[in-house]
XYZ file of N, CA and C in Angstrom:
723
model
N -9.952 16.517 -31.753
C -11.073 17.401 -31.115
C -12.205 16.505 -30.627
N -12.947 16.991 -29.698
C -14.154 16.358 -29.065
C -15.308 16.751 -30.123
N -16.322 15.829 -30.052
C -17.525 16.142 -30.915
C -18.525 17.061 -30.106
N -19.738 17.207 -30.652
C -20.601 18.037 -30.180
C -21.594 17.358 -29.314
N -21.299 16.320 -28.635
C -22.140 15.446 -27.806
C -22.725 16.348 -26.652
N -23.849 15.912 -26.285
C -24.426 16.594 -25.116
C -23.700 16.437 -23.869
N -22.731 15.406 -23.749
C -21.984 15.210 -22.575
C -21.019 16.411 -22.435
N -20.774 16.728 -21.087
C -19.774 17.838 -20.793
C -18.479 17.475 -21.380
N -17.715 18.422 -21.744
C -16.434 18.216 -22.371
C -15.489 17.383 -21.508
N -15.480 17.632 -20.202
C -14.603 16.821 -19.296
C -14.931 15.340 -19.359
N -16.283 15.043 -19.569
C -16.659 13.591 -19.586
C -16.293 13.018 -20.956
N -16.419 13.872 -22.006
C -15.944 13.308 -23.274
C -14.378 13.089 -23.320
N -13.665 14.058 -22.656
C -12.221 13.851 -22.579
C -11.849 12.752 -21.865
N -12.605 12.545 -20.681
C -12.356 11.295 -19.822
C -12.519 10.018 -20.640
N -13.562 9.975 -21.446
C -13.798 8.702 -22.290
C -12.656 8.530 -23.263
N -12.242 9.677 -23.871
C -11.150 9.636 -24.915
C -9.827 9.150 -24.223
N -9.496 9.623 -23.028
C -8.376 9.240 -22.379
C -8.448 7.779 -21.997
N -9.693 7.380 -21.599
C -9.731 5.979 -21.210
C -9.567 4.999 -22.357
N -10.007 5.467 -23.519
C -9.821 4.615 -24.718
C -8.220 4.496 -24.985
N -7.605 5.628 -24.886
C -6.007 5.615 -25.055
C -5.392 4.811 -24.027
N -5.922 4.814 -22.761
C -5.226 4.029 -21.764
C -5.364 2.525 -22.112
N -6.640 2.144 -22.521
C -6.968 0.607 -22.809
C -6.378 0.214 -24.033
N -6.190 1.004 -25.042
C -5.814 0.525 -26.371
C -4.285 0.733 -26.716
N -3.716 1.833 -26.105
C -2.446 2.217 -26.592
C -1.297 2.282 -25.471
N -1.670 2.369 -24.204
C -0.706 2.596 -23.115
C -0.591 1.361 -22.238
N 0.569 1.057 -21.832
C 0.900 0.055 -20.858
C 0.979 0.608 -19.434
N 0.709 -0.105 -18.376
C 0.851 0.256 -17.082
C 2.348 0.913 -16.745
N 2.316 2.033 -16.203
C 3.563 2.728 -15.915
C 3.838 3.804 -17.006
N 3.177 3.773 -18.182
C 3.419 4.753 -19.218
C 2.787 6.069 -18.812
N 3.483 7.191 -19.221
C 2.899 8.480 -19.012
C 1.887 8.901 -20.043
N 0.841 9.656 -19.558
C -0.050 10.190 -20.625
C 0.435 11.461 -20.984
N -0.074 12.039 -22.166
C 0.374 13.202 -22.595
C 0.280 14.386 -21.551
N 1.028 15.478 -21.633
C 0.953 16.499 -20.689
C -0.360 17.286 -20.811
N -0.628 18.055 -19.780
C -1.886 18.881 -19.797
C -1.813 19.795 -20.956
N -0.712 20.403 -21.216
C -0.631 21.345 -22.294
C -0.869 20.553 -23.698
N -0.337 19.457 -23.947
C -0.492 18.609 -25.139
C -2.008 18.168 -25.271
N -2.606 17.896 -24.159
C -4.049 17.525 -24.184
C -5.018 18.768 -24.545
N -4.597 19.882 -24.118
C -5.417 21.081 -24.399
C -5.353 21.386 -25.824
N -4.247 21.171 -26.385
C -4.040 21.458 -27.878
C -4.664 20.407 -28.657
N -4.457 19.096 -28.255
C -4.976 17.991 -29.127
C -6.569 17.978 -29.165
N -7.119 18.211 -27.960
C -8.487 18.200 -27.935
C -9.249 19.504 -27.926
N -8.554 20.658 -28.058
C -9.081 21.938 -28.149
C -10.065 22.193 -26.863
N -9.538 21.977 -25.702
C -10.306 22.307 -24.513
C -9.416 23.017 -23.574
N -9.982 23.604 -22.482
C -9.271 24.359 -21.547
C -8.477 23.425 -20.627
N -7.565 24.152 -19.870
C -6.761 23.345 -18.878
C -7.566 22.844 -17.759
N -8.637 23.599 -17.415
C -9.516 23.121 -16.487
C -10.275 21.901 -16.766
N -10.659 21.739 -18.100
C -11.401 20.641 -18.578
C -10.398 19.414 -18.466
N -9.120 19.643 -18.871
C -8.142 18.477 -18.802
C -7.998 17.991 -17.352
N -7.796 18.976 -16.480
C -7.639 18.625 -15.073
C -8.821 17.800 -14.465
N -10.073 18.229 -14.930
C -11.209 17.490 -14.378
C -11.204 16.069 -14.923
N -10.879 15.922 -16.115
C -10.844 14.606 -16.634
C -9.899 13.658 -16.019
N -8.679 14.263 -15.927
C -7.518 13.483 -15.342
C -7.954 13.166 -13.799
N -8.422 14.154 -13.156
C -8.797 13.950 -11.719
C -9.829 12.821 -11.575
N -10.723 12.714 -12.485
C -11.748 11.641 -12.490
C -11.076 10.313 -12.587
N -10.099 10.134 -13.500
C -9.469 8.911 -13.780
C -8.546 8.546 -12.551
N -7.996 9.529 -11.909
C -7.118 9.222 -10.739
C -7.978 8.802 -9.658
N -9.148 9.351 -9.491
C -10.144 8.874 -8.351
C -10.551 7.523 -8.641
N -10.715 7.088 -9.982
C -11.107 5.824 -10.315
C -10.025 4.800 -10.311
N -8.718 5.133 -9.986
C -7.624 4.306 -9.916
C -7.052 3.911 -11.247
N -7.346 4.588 -12.340
C -6.844 4.378 -13.653
C -5.595 5.071 -13.902
N -5.272 6.171 -13.319
C -4.207 7.073 -13.358
C -3.724 7.354 -12.026
N -2.440 7.673 -11.883
C -1.798 8.139 -10.700
C -0.839 9.228 -10.979
N -0.660 10.179 -10.069
C 0.351 11.191 -10.301
C 1.627 10.791 -9.536
N 2.704 10.851 -10.316
C 3.995 10.376 -9.621
C 4.828 11.665 -9.519
N 5.186 12.119 -8.335
C 5.994 13.331 -8.136
C 7.340 13.258 -9.065
N 7.523 14.342 -9.688
C 8.818 14.333 -10.595
C 8.769 13.775 -11.847
N 7.612 13.040 -12.222
C 7.425 12.355 -13.497
C 6.124 12.983 -14.226
N 5.060 12.932 -13.623
C 3.735 13.259 -14.262
C 2.627 12.348 -13.830
N 1.756 12.180 -14.841
C 0.545 11.308 -14.604
C 0.839 10.045 -15.446
N 0.696 8.913 -14.758
C 0.983 7.658 -15.440
C -0.158 6.668 -15.246
N -0.206 5.769 -16.156
C -1.248 4.642 -16.036
C -0.966 3.686 -14.927
N -1.922 3.472 -14.131
C -1.669 2.555 -13.015
C -1.598 1.125 -13.357
N -0.894 0.393 -12.631
C -0.965 -1.121 -12.736
C -2.188 -1.616 -12.045
N -2.657 -2.768 -12.432
C -3.930 -3.333 -11.787
C -3.666 -3.485 -10.264
N -4.710 -3.167 -9.509
C -4.486 -3.340 -7.957
C -4.201 -4.765 -7.698
N -3.375 -4.975 -6.596
C -3.271 -6.232 -6.015
C -4.419 -6.381 -5.096
N -5.200 -7.567 -5.207
C -6.291 -7.788 -4.348
C -5.882 -8.888 -3.207
N -6.201 -8.519 -2.094
C -5.886 -9.438 -0.896
C -7.150 -9.738 -0.201
N -7.359 -11.045 0.099
C -8.444 -11.462 0.941
C -7.951 -11.197 2.345
N -8.871 -11.026 3.384
C -8.486 -10.843 4.688
C -8.012 -12.124 5.338
N -6.773 -12.375 5.366
C -6.206 -13.578 6.099
C -4.820 -13.235 6.558
N -4.324 -14.115 7.495
C -3.076 -13.973 8.114
C -1.988 -14.580 7.276
N -1.075 -13.708 6.657
C -0.042 -14.191 5.929
C 0.919 -13.026 5.883
N 2.205 -13.416 5.675
C 3.146 -12.380 5.467
C 3.115 -11.732 4.159
N 3.588 -10.563 4.058
C 3.632 -9.758 2.769
C 4.246 -10.618 1.663
N 5.356 -11.271 1.979
C 5.989 -12.169 1.037
C 5.157 -13.287 0.460
N 4.522 -13.970 1.403
C 3.562 -15.034 1.019
C 2.387 -14.499 0.177
N 1.825 -13.349 0.665
C 0.696 -12.790 0.007
C 0.950 -12.376 -1.451
N 2.101 -11.743 -1.683
C 2.428 -11.333 -3.023
C 2.748 -12.590 -3.882
N 3.459 -13.479 -3.398
C 3.806 -14.736 -4.188
C 2.546 -15.437 -4.547
N 1.532 -15.545 -3.696
C 0.265 -16.143 -4.046
C -0.454 -15.495 -5.113
N -0.187 -14.181 -5.322
C -0.990 -13.392 -6.235
C -0.279 -13.141 -7.590
N 1.056 -13.958 -7.737
C 1.787 -13.870 -8.867
C 2.722 -12.585 -8.969
N 2.970 -12.043 -7.907
C 3.926 -10.957 -7.960
C 5.261 -11.271 -7.320
N 6.320 -10.581 -7.654
C 7.620 -10.966 -7.227
C 7.883 -9.912 -6.017
N 7.887 -10.391 -4.742
C 8.090 -9.536 -3.640
C 9.631 -9.201 -3.309
N 9.889 -8.076 -2.843
C 11.231 -7.730 -2.347
C 11.136 -6.646 -1.235
N 12.260 -6.631 -0.560
C 12.096 -5.766 0.649
C 13.398 -4.888 0.815
N 13.224 -3.647 1.185
C 14.366 -2.721 1.582
C 14.302 -2.497 3.092
N 15.214 -2.939 3.857
C 15.363 -2.707 5.275
C 15.778 -1.152 5.453
N 14.885 -0.367 5.934
C 15.288 1.055 6.116
C 15.984 1.384 7.442
N 15.626 0.605 8.452
C 16.217 0.779 9.826
C 15.909 -0.409 10.743
N 16.810 -0.673 11.642
C 16.721 -1.802 12.538
C 17.366 -1.420 13.871
N 16.691 -1.262 14.964
C 17.318 -0.886 16.196
C 16.459 -1.335 17.329
N 17.222 -1.391 18.556
C 16.528 -1.655 19.790
C 16.046 -0.324 20.345
N 14.749 -0.243 20.702
C 14.159 0.995 21.380
C 13.429 0.558 22.580
N 12.957 1.554 23.323
C 12.163 1.334 24.445
C 10.704 1.441 24.177
N 9.857 0.628 24.763
C 8.418 0.602 24.390
C 7.768 1.715 24.961
N 6.877 2.412 24.131
C 6.018 3.424 24.593
C 4.725 2.791 25.132
N 3.937 3.630 25.677
C 2.652 3.067 26.395
C 1.768 2.325 25.374
N 1.629 2.796 24.152
C 0.630 2.178 23.231
C 1.110 0.800 22.814
N 2.393 0.710 22.324
C 2.891 -0.680 21.965
C 3.097 -1.533 23.227
N 3.533 -1.063 24.380
C 3.707 -1.778 25.542
C 2.323 -2.514 25.925
N 1.207 -1.695 25.810
C -0.069 -2.205 26.151
C -0.501 -3.333 25.119
N -0.197 -3.007 23.758
C -0.569 -3.980 22.664
C 0.091 -5.292 22.958
N 1.388 -5.248 23.395
C 2.146 -6.495 23.445
C 2.313 -7.063 24.915
N 1.466 -6.524 25.843
C 1.419 -6.973 27.285
C 2.711 -6.700 27.908
N 3.464 -5.669 27.652
C 4.679 -5.342 28.255
C 4.651 -4.176 29.191
N 5.655 -3.795 29.779
C 5.772 -2.553 30.604
C 6.529 -1.376 29.849
N 5.882 -0.252 29.822
C 6.631 0.844 29.137
C 8.124 1.005 29.537
N 8.963 1.205 28.635
C 10.313 1.068 28.796
C 11.004 -0.222 28.492
N 10.283 -1.278 28.363
C 10.804 -2.667 28.002
C 11.479 -2.390 26.649
N 12.401 -3.353 26.334
C 13.247 -3.154 25.076
C 12.562 -3.968 23.945
N 12.443 -3.277 22.821
C 11.862 -3.737 21.583
C 12.769 -3.710 20.439
N 12.731 -4.550 19.574
C 13.232 -4.441 18.121
C 12.268 -3.612 17.388
N 12.743 -2.548 16.732
C 11.944 -1.632 15.898
C 12.517 -1.864 14.512
N 11.779 -2.299 13.578
C 12.201 -2.667 12.240
C 11.416 -1.873 11.206
N 11.952 -1.044 10.358
C 11.261 -0.208 9.388
C 11.696 -0.841 8.010
N 10.753 -1.136 7.252
C 10.967 -1.695 5.888
C 10.045 -1.138 4.836
N 10.604 -1.094 3.575
C 9.740 -0.804 2.401
C 9.591 -2.115 1.675
N 8.248 -2.383 1.349
C 7.864 -3.609 0.692
C 7.488 -3.351 -0.775
N 8.129 -4.118 -1.666
C 7.978 -3.895 -3.158
C 7.290 -5.134 -3.738
N 6.542 -4.843 -4.791
C 6.073 -5.863 -5.641
C 6.481 -5.567 -7.048
N 7.148 -6.534 -7.580
C 7.686 -6.360 -9.056
C 8.498 -5.057 -9.127
N 9.325 -4.798 -8.072
C 10.192 -3.644 -7.956
C 9.532 -2.389 -7.717
N 8.161 -2.295 -7.570
C 7.473 -1.078 -7.341
C 7.065 -0.953 -5.990
N 7.252 0.172 -5.168
C 6.842 0.321 -3.801
C 5.318 0.008 -3.704
N 5.101 -0.898 -2.656
C 3.732 -1.211 -2.447
C 3.359 -0.789 -1.043
N 4.225 -0.913 -0.035
C 3.832 -0.621 1.451
C 5.116 -0.265 2.166
N 4.795 0.571 3.129
C 5.842 0.943 4.165
C 5.300 0.325 5.386
N 6.171 -0.284 6.308
C 5.836 -0.821 7.475
C 6.835 -0.586 8.679
N 6.353 -0.424 9.929
C 7.283 -0.515 11.087
C 6.651 -1.514 11.970
N 7.648 -2.366 12.472
C 7.181 -3.562 13.315
C 7.999 -3.392 14.519
N 7.409 -3.940 15.667
C 8.040 -4.021 16.913
C 7.877 -5.425 17.445
N 8.995 -5.967 18.008
C 9.147 -7.329 18.592
C 9.805 -7.262 19.872
N 9.406 -7.998 20.884
C 10.067 -7.910 22.161
C 11.478 -8.537 22.113
N 12.533 -7.844 22.546
C 13.850 -8.220 22.495
C 14.020 -9.463 23.364
N 13.268 -9.526 24.509
C 13.477 -10.640 25.371
C 13.086 -11.929 24.830
N 12.154 -11.929 23.773
C 11.707 -13.068 23.014
C 12.570 -13.474 21.930
N 13.014 -12.338 21.206
C 13.749 -12.448 20.044
C 15.138 -11.703 20.185
N 16.109 -12.172 20.965
C 17.189 -11.470 21.379
C 18.230 -11.108 20.287
N 18.277 -11.771 19.231
C 19.327 -11.468 18.177
C 18.645 -11.244 16.875
N 17.307 -10.712 16.899
C 16.555 -10.637 15.705
C 17.220 -9.686 14.650
N 17.865 -8.659 15.199
C 18.527 -7.757 14.329
C 19.673 -8.323 13.517
N 20.230 -9.484 13.968
C 21.211 -10.149 13.059
C 20.800 -11.002 12.078
N 19.434 -11.201 12.000
C 18.870 -12.081 11.030
C 18.648 -11.349 9.698
N 18.498 -12.134 8.571
C 18.186 -11.612 7.250
C 16.660 -11.157 7.299
N 16.441 -9.819 7.261
C 15.115 -9.300 7.390
C 14.592 -8.824 5.943
N 15.211 -9.192 4.902
C 14.742 -8.858 3.586
C 13.657 -9.793 3.064
N 13.273 -10.752 3.786
C 12.201 -11.636 3.372
C 11.092 -11.620 4.351
N 10.566 -12.784 4.666
C 9.491 -12.871 5.677
C 10.038 -13.079 7.062
N 9.636 -12.037 7.822
C 9.958 -12.122 9.285
C 9.353 -13.208 9.911
N 8.120 -13.447 9.549
C 7.329 -14.682 10.075
C 8.132 -15.929 9.999
N 8.777 -16.171 8.770
C 9.564 -17.266 8.669
C 10.783 -17.296 9.485
N 11.431 -16.152 9.732
C 12.603 -16.060 10.626
C 12.115 -16.439 12.140
N 11.007 -15.862 12.496
C 10.495 -16.125 13.856
C 10.274 -17.658 14.113
N 9.764 -18.293 13.010
C 9.539 -19.710 13.120
C 10.808 -20.582 13.131
N 11.622 -20.254 12.164
C 12.790 -21.126 11.940
C 13.808 -20.887 13.091
N 13.953 -19.628 13.409
C 15.055 -19.392 14.391
C 14.625 -19.499 15.984
N 13.484 -19.019 16.092
C 12.946 -19.007 17.559
C 11.783 -19.969 17.812
N 11.276 -20.592 16.916
C 10.232 -21.570 16.974
C 8.913 -20.865 17.440
N 8.730 -19.600 17.008
C 7.578 -18.879 17.388
C 6.732 -18.788 16.115
N 5.578 -19.191 16.230
C 4.531 -19.170 14.966
C 3.483 -18.172 15.300
N 3.253 -17.159 14.463
C 2.157 -16.220 14.517
C 0.917 -16.923 14.185
N -0.031 -17.252 15.014
C -1.219 -17.960 14.702
C -2.491 -17.121 14.546
N -2.577 -15.911 15.032
C -3.670 -15.094 14.930
C -3.284 -13.657 15.148
N -4.172 -12.827 14.733
C -3.836 -11.365 14.797
C -5.155 -10.522 14.914
N -5.042 -9.451 15.513
C -6.087 -8.463 15.492
C -5.669 -7.264 14.714
N -6.474 -6.778 13.763
C -6.064 -5.731 12.882
C -7.098 -4.585 12.748
N -6.644 -3.470 12.792
C -7.425 -2.231 12.575
C -6.983 -1.550 11.312
N -7.947 -1.054 10.537
C -7.500 -0.366 9.339
C -8.330 0.884 9.185
N -7.685 1.951 8.413
C -8.151 3.166 8.115
C -7.525 3.774 6.949
N -8.092 4.853 6.363
C -7.549 5.455 5.233
C -6.999 6.863 5.614
N -6.011 7.270 4.958
C -5.501 8.653 5.178
C -4.647 8.996 3.960
N -4.264 10.317 3.862
C -3.342 10.822 2.913
C -1.922 10.400 3.098
N -1.187 10.365 2.037
C 0.206 9.838 2.149
C 1.057 10.911 2.921
N 0.861 12.190 2.758
C 1.650 13.211 3.360
C 3.096 13.158 2.823
N 3.990 14.019 3.206
C 5.295 14.186 2.569
C 6.157 12.869 2.823
N 6.099 12.313 4.052
C 7.021 11.162 4.360
C 6.657 10.027 3.495
N 5.426 9.620 3.600
C 5.038 8.293 2.815
C 4.920 8.580 1.338
N 4.677 9.758 0.933
C 4.628 10.091 -0.491
C 5.974 9.875 -1.098
N 6.998 10.245 -0.394
C 8.415 10.009 -0.873
C 8.732 8.518 -0.817
N 8.453 7.826 0.123
C 8.698 6.366 0.221
C 7.948 5.592 -0.808
N 6.675 5.885 -1.030
C 5.800 5.007 -1.841
C 5.709 5.610 -3.203
N 6.438 6.672 -3.474
C 6.537 7.329 -4.791
C 5.090 7.648 -5.450
N 4.248 8.378 -4.526
C 3.018 8.911 -4.899
C 2.898 10.334 -4.507
N 1.785 10.982 -4.859
C 1.575 12.366 -4.506
C 1.223 12.418 -2.974
N 1.553 13.583 -2.449
C 1.202 13.771 -0.987
C -0.152 13.644 -0.581
N -1.217 13.928 -1.635
C -2.553 13.835 -1.353
C -3.026 12.496 -1.816
N -2.215 11.565 -2.183
C -2.618 10.239 -2.563
C -3.236 9.427 -1.359
N -4.240 8.662 -1.537
C -4.773 7.854 -0.417
C -3.884 6.652 -0.228
N -3.772 6.330 1.105
C -3.108 5.061 1.501
C -3.920 4.353 2.613
N -3.848 2.991 2.524
C -4.583 2.184 3.391
C -3.639 1.866 4.534
N -4.046 2.225 5.871
C -3.143 1.943 7.006
C -3.772 0.803 7.746
N -2.818 -0.021 8.198
C -3.175 -1.154 9.009
C -2.356 -1.264 10.408
N -3.041 -1.431 11.432
C -2.308 -1.644 12.764
C -2.674 -3.106 13.145
N -1.609 -3.997 13.039
C -1.836 -5.372 13.344
C -0.980 -5.919 14.610
N -1.598 -6.503 15.496
C -1.018 -7.204 16.623
C -1.104 -8.562 16.440
N 0.134 -9.252 16.195
C 0.026 -10.662 15.960
C 0.451 -11.430 17.349
N -0.092 -12.618 17.399
C -0.004 -13.444 18.634
C 0.524 -14.902 18.285
N 1.308 -15.406 19.108
C 1.565 -16.808 19.135
C 0.720 -17.585 20.242
N 0.960 -18.764 20.412
C 0.296 -19.432 21.445
C 0.657 -18.925 22.836
N 1.687 -18.211 22.979
C 2.121 -17.657 24.246
C 1.593 -16.204 24.438
N 0.979 -15.548 23.441
C 0.419 -14.276 23.556
C 0.987 -13.416 22.489
N 0.736 -12.057 22.588
C 1.138 -11.149 21.494
C 2.602 -10.921 21.475
N 3.258 -11.003 20.255
C 4.628 -10.875 20.069
C 5.020 -9.836 19.042
N 4.005 -9.283 18.351
C 4.372 -8.445 17.153
C 3.312 -7.283 17.132
N 3.826 -6.060 16.883
C 2.832 -5.058 16.423
C 3.455 -4.490 15.116
N 2.751 -4.256 14.119
C 3.085 -3.730 12.849
C 2.107 -2.722 12.308
N 2.532 -1.642 11.949
C 1.804 -0.532 11.278
C 2.224 -0.420 9.838
N 1.423 -0.776 8.957
C 1.702 -0.715 7.511
C 0.811 0.307 6.939
N 1.316 0.825 5.876
C 0.697 1.861 4.947
C 0.812 1.336 3.497
N -0.323 1.044 2.808
C -0.190 0.497 1.492
C -0.770 1.531 0.520
N -0.164 1.546 -0.711
C -0.720 2.406 -1.650
C -2.108 2.208 -2.060
N -2.950 3.117 -1.976
C -4.427 3.031 -2.311
C -4.655 2.720 -3.732
N -3.762 3.105 -4.609
C -3.917 2.876 -6.171
C -3.424 1.558 -6.537
N -2.722 0.773 -5.605
C -2.179 -0.446 -5.970
C -2.725 -1.580 -5.136
N -3.525 -1.358 -4.162
C -3.887 -2.414 -3.230
C -5.419 -2.357 -2.944
N -6.074 -3.466 -2.810
C -7.432 -3.480 -2.493
C -7.730 -4.712 -1.664
N -8.808 -4.651 -0.797
C -9.105 -5.808 0.141
C -10.369 -6.403 -0.378
N -10.537 -7.732 -0.382
C -11.695 -8.462 -0.657
C -12.131 -9.328 0.643
N -13.382 -9.314 0.933
C -13.791 -9.981 2.112
C -15.200 -10.608 1.945
N -15.340 -11.765 2.636
C -16.729 -12.286 2.594
C -17.485 -11.860 3.842
N -18.728 -11.572 3.753
C -19.423 -11.057 4.866
C -20.710 -11.987 5.121
N -21.134 -12.238 6.397
C -22.245 -13.018 6.782
C -23.179 -12.135 7.568
N -24.464 -12.276 7.316
C -25.384 -11.539 8.181
C -25.405 -12.027 9.515
N -25.522 -11.154 10.580
C -25.532 -11.546 11.911
C -26.998 -11.914 12.285
N -27.227 -12.237 13.539
C -28.516 -12.476 14.099
C -29.448 -11.361 13.865
N -30.733 -11.495 13.512
C -31.508 -10.434 13.244
C -31.857 -9.769 14.687
N -32.000 -8.369 14.538
C -32.334 -7.646 15.846
C -33.666 -8.075 16.278
N -33.888 -8.113 17.577
C -35.193 -8.528 18.117
C -35.698 -7.307 18.877
């Protein structure tokens, strides 16, 4: 049971759950059910939900569809730099793996054609992959590459770094990129793929990568907000006059 502290009961329960997470539970372990918590701490279900919601928002817990609420793994931190997912995860001590969900030649729409300096209707490889770290879904991505530049890309092993394939097979090195990022909810499609709740936050990235010859790749990635974070250095610009 909770004590008679002046703190609201949901704050006391949050503190109790946090102690349990830190001292007793491993990442991936389920916390007790809402019903068990109401009985154990003699509080209402609304109080339990408020405490759990607070810890979910802080990234200490996550709701997994079909399982319940589990202790999150520490977030993977990435500095803003140009590297493949495979390189990025290995540098941070994680074991990367990939599931290729689809690979086909499609015609370029206006947005991707503009990004890659092509004409709408030009042929592109469209590659959809699920990226995992230590066997846990980390990101979903869809990439487009000009077929004229990479004519047999679909025949290559796409379970690792595509950047390595582009370099070793085609002699094309991605040297720089422009990237836009935003936040959104997972929604039903990405919730299923990333094994998170539909309302869970994801970090979305739209990257256009270029070689010395110009843009050759567009990738839209969605990373789990509970497992991924960015770190960046900032410099103050010239003072306004």
